[in-house]
Short mmCIF file of C-alpha atoms in Angstrom, two decimals:
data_model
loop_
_atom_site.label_atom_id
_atom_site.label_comp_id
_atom_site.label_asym_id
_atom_site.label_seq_id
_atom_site.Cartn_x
_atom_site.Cartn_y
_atom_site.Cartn_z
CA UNK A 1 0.00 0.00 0.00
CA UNK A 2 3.03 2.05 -0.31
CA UNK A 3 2.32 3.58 -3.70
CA UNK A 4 -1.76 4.72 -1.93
CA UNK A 5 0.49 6.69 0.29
CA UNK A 6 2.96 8.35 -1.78
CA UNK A 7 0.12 9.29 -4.41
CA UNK A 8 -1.15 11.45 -1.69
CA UNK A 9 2.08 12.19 0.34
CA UNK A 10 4.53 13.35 -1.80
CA UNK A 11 6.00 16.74 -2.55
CA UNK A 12 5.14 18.98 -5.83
CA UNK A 13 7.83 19.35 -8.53
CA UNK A 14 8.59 22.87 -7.27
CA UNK A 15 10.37 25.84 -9.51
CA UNK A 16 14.35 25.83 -10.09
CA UNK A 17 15.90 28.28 -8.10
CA UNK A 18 17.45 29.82 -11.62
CA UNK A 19 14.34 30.85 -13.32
CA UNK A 20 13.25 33.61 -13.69
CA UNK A 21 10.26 35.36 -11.20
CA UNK A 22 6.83 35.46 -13.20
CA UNK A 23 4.00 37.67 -11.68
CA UNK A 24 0.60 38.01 -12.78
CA UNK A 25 -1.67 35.57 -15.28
CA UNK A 26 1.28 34.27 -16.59
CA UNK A 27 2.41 32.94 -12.82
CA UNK A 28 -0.82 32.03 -12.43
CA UNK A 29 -0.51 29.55 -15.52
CA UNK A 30 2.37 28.16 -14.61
CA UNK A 31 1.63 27.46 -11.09
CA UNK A 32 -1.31 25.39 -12.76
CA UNK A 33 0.46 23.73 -15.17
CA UNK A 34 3.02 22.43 -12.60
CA UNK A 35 0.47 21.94 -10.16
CA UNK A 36 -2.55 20.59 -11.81
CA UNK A 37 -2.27 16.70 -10.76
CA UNK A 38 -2.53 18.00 -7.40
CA UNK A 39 -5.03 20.33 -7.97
CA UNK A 40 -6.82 17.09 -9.76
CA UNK A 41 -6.53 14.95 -5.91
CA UNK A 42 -7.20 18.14 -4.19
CA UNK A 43 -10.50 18.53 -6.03
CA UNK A 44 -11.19 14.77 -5.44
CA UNK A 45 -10.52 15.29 -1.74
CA UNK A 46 -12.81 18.44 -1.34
CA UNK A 47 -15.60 16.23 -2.76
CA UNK A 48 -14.82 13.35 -0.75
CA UNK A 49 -14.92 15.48 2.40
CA UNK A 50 -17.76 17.51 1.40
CA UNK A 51 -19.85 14.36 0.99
CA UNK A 52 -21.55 14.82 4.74
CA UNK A 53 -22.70 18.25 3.56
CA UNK A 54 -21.78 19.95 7.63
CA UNK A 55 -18.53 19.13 6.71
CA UNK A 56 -18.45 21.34 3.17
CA UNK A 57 -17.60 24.71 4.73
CA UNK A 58 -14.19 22.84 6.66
CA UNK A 59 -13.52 21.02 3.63
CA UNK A 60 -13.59 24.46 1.56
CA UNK A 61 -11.33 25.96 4.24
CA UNK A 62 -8.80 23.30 3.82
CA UNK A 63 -8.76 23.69 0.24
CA UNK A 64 -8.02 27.35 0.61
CA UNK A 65 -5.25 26.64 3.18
CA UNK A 66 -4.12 23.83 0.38
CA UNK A 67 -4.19 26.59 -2.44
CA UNK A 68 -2.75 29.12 -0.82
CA UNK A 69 0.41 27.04 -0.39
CA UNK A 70 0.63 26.32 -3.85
CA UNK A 71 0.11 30.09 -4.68
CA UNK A 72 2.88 30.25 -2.27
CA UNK A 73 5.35 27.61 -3.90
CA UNK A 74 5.28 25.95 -0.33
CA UNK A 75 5.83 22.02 -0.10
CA UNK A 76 2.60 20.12 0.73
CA UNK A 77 1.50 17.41 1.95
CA UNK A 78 -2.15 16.77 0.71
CA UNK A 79 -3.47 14.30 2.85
CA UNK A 80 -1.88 15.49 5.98
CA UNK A 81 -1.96 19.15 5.59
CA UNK A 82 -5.76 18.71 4.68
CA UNK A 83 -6.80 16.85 7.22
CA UNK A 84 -4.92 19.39 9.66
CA UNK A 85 -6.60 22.29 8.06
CA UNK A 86 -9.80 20.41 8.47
CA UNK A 87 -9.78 19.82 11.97
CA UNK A 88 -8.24 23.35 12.69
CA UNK A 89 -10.89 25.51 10.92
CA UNK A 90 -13.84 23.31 11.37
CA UNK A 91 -15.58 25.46 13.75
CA UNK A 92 -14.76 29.22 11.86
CA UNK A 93 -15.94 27.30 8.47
CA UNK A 94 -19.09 26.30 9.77
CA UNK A 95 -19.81 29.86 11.58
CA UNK A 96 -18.84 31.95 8.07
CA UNK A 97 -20.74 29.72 6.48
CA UNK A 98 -23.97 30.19 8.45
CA UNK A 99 -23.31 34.28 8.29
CA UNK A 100 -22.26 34.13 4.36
CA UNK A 101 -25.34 31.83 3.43
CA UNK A 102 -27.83 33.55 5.07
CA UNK A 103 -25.48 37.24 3.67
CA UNK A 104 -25.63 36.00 0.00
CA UNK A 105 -29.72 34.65 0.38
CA UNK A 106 -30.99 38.00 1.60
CA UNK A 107 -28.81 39.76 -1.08
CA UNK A 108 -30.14 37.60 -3.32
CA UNK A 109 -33.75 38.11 -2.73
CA UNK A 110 -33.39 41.90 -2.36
CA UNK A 111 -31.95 42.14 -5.66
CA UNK A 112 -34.65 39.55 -6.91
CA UNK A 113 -37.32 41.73 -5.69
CA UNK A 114 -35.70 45.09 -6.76
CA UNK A 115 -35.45 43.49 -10.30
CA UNK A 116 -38.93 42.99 -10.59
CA UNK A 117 -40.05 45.99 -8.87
CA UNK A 118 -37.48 47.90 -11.52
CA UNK A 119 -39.39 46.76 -14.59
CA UNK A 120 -42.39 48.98 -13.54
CA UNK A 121 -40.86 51.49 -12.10
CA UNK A 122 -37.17 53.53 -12.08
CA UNK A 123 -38.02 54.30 -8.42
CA UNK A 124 -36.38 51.01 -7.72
CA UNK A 125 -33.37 51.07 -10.04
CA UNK A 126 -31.24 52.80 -7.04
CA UNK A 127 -32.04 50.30 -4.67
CA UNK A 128 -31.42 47.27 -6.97
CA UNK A 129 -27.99 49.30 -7.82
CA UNK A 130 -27.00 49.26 -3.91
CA UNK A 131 -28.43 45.61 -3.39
CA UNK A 132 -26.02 44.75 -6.22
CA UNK A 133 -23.30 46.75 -4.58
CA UNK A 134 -23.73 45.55 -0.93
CA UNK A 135 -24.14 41.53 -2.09
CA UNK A 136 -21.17 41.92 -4.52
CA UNK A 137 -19.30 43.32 -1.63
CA UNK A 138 -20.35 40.60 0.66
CA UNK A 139 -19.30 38.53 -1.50
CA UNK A 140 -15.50 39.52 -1.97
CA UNK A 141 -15.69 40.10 1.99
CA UNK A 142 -16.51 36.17 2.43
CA UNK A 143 -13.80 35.32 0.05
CA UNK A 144 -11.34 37.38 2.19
CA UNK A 145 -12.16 36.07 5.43
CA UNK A 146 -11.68 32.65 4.25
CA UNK A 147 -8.25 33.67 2.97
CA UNK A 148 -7.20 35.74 5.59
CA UNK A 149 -8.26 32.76 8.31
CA UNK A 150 -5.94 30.25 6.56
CA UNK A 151 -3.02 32.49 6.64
CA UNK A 152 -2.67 33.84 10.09
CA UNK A 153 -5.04 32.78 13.12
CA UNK A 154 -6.53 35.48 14.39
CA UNK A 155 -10.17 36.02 16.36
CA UNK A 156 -13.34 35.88 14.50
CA UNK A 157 -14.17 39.62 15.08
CA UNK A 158 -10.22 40.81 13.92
CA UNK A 159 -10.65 38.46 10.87
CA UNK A 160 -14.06 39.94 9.98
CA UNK A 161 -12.39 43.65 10.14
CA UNK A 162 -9.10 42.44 8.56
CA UNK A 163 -11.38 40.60 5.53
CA UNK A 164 -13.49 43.91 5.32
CA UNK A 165 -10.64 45.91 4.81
CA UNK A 166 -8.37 43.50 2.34
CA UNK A 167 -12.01 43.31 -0.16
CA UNK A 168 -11.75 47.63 0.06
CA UNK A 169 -8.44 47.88 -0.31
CA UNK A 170 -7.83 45.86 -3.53
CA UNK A 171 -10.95 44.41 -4.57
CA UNK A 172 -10.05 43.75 -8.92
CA UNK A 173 -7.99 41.28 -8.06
CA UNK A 174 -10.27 38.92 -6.39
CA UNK A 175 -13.14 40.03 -8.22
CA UNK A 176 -11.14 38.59 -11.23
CA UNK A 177 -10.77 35.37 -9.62
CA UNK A 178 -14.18 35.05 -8.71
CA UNK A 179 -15.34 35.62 -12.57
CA UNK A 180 -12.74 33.09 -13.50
CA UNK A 181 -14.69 31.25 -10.98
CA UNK A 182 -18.13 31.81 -12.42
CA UNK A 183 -16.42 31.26 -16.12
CA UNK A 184 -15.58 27.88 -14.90
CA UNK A 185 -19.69 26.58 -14.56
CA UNK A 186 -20.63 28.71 -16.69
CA UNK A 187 -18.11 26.95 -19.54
CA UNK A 188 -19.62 23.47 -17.33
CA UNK A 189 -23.25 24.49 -18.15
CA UNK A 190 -23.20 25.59 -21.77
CA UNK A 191 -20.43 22.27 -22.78
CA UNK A 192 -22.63 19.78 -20.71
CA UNK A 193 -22.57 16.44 -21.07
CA UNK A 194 -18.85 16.65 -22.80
CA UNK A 195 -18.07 19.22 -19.33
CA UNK A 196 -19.92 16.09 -17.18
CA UNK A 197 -16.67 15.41 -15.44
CA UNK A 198 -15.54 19.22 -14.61
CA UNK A 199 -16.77 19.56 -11.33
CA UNK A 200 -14.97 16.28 -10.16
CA UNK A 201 -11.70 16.68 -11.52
CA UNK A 202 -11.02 20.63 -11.64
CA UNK A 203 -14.19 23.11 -10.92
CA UNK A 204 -13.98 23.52 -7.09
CA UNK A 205 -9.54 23.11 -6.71
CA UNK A 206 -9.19 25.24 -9.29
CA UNK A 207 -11.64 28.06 -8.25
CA UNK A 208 -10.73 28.23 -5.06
CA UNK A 209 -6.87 28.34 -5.98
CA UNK A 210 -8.09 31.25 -8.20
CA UNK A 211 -9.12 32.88 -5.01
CA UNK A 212 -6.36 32.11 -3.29
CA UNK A 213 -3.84 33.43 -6.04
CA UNK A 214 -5.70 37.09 -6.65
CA UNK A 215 -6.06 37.74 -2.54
CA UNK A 216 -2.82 36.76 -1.76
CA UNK A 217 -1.17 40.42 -2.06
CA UNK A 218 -3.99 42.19 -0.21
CA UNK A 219 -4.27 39.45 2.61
CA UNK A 220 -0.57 39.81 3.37
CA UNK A 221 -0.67 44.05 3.10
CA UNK A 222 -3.44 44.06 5.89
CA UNK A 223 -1.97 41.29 7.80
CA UNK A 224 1.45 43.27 7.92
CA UNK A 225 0.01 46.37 8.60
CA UNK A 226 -2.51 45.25 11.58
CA UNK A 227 1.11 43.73 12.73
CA UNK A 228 2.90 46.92 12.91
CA UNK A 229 0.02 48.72 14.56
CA UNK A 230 0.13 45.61 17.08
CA UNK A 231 3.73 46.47 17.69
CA UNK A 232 3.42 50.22 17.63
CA UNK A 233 0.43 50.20 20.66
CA UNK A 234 2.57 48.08 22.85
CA UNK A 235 4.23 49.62 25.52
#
């Protein structure tokens, strides 16, 4: 049972240390590239773990502590660093996601209603425009608390401001991701049946490594700046 273990043990192929520093989509493509058999089990184990349905919110945290060490260029260990991140955000993932849910539901309904409302009368155009704004907001506010909880532990309450602040700060980047994100059912819906086996080899991995990759920069400006006003109140 050796080789069972090493398919989900052993280390990524890494970068050389002589080539040269890529930023942007095109380090984005090549993380992927060398990456995507792992990406492939990660997506496998997401599903696995998600299977329970109370367990999906942990199992989405680990993946975002898994991607975020591949955006990184960190060694991992799937199994073992997933099952670690499972058991250590467990309770955070299932708190976000009973505020996000019940967040993105009553966005969506206001901007359901609004919609309607708007087709007989302008009067409601500016409040579908803010329902738009605040749920689209909400949205890239989720996204960041789930990042910023898998790179530094901090409380709920600190990780809420923290989130709030990274999705003001520099939202394009993540909002990119999470169209990438919606491209990727989107691409699943219109190419079904040939897209049948999308969702079980690359859809969630991928997406949330998307995520990971466009709030990296912000996550690590606020968390370095809340750390130097930490240091600066001390006595």
């Amino acid at each position: 049972m050796q080789w069972l273990e090493a398919f989900w043990t052993k280390e990524g192929k890494g970068i050389p240390k002589d080539a040269p520093k890529k930023t942007g989509l095109p380090l984005f493509a090549e993380i992927v590239a060398r990456e995507w058999w792992e990406l492939v089990k990660l997506n496998l184990l997401f599903l696995l773990f998600s299977l329970p349905l109370v367990t999906l919110p942990a199992a989405l945290f680990a993946t975002a502590t898994i991607s975020r060490m591949m955006a990184k260029d960190r060694p991992v260990y799937l199994l073992r660093d997933f099952l670690e991140a499972l058991r250590a955000h467990a309770l955070r993932a299932t708190l976000w996601a009973l505020v996000a849910g019940a967040t993105v539901i009553i966005g969506g309904g206001a901007i359901s209603a609004y919609a309607e409302a708007a087709k007989t009368s302008l009067f409601y155009a500016a409040p579908l425009a803010l329902s738009l704004v605040v749920t689209l907001f909400a949205t890239l506010w989720a996204a960041c608390f789930v990042m910023v909880s898998v790179t530094e532990v901090r409380s709920f309450w600190e990780t809420l401001k923290l989130s709030a602040l990274a999705a003001l700060l520099r939202p394009l980047p993540l909002l990119a991701a999470l169209v990438f994100v919606a491209t990727l059912w989107i691409a699943h819906i219109l190419f079904y049946p040939v897209s049948v086996f999308m969702p079980a080899v690359m859809n969630f991995s991928l997406g949330m490594f998307a995520v990971a990759f466009g709030a990296q920069g912000v996550v690590a400006q606020v968390l370095a700046r809340s750390g130097e006003e930490s240091t600066t109140q001390e006595p």
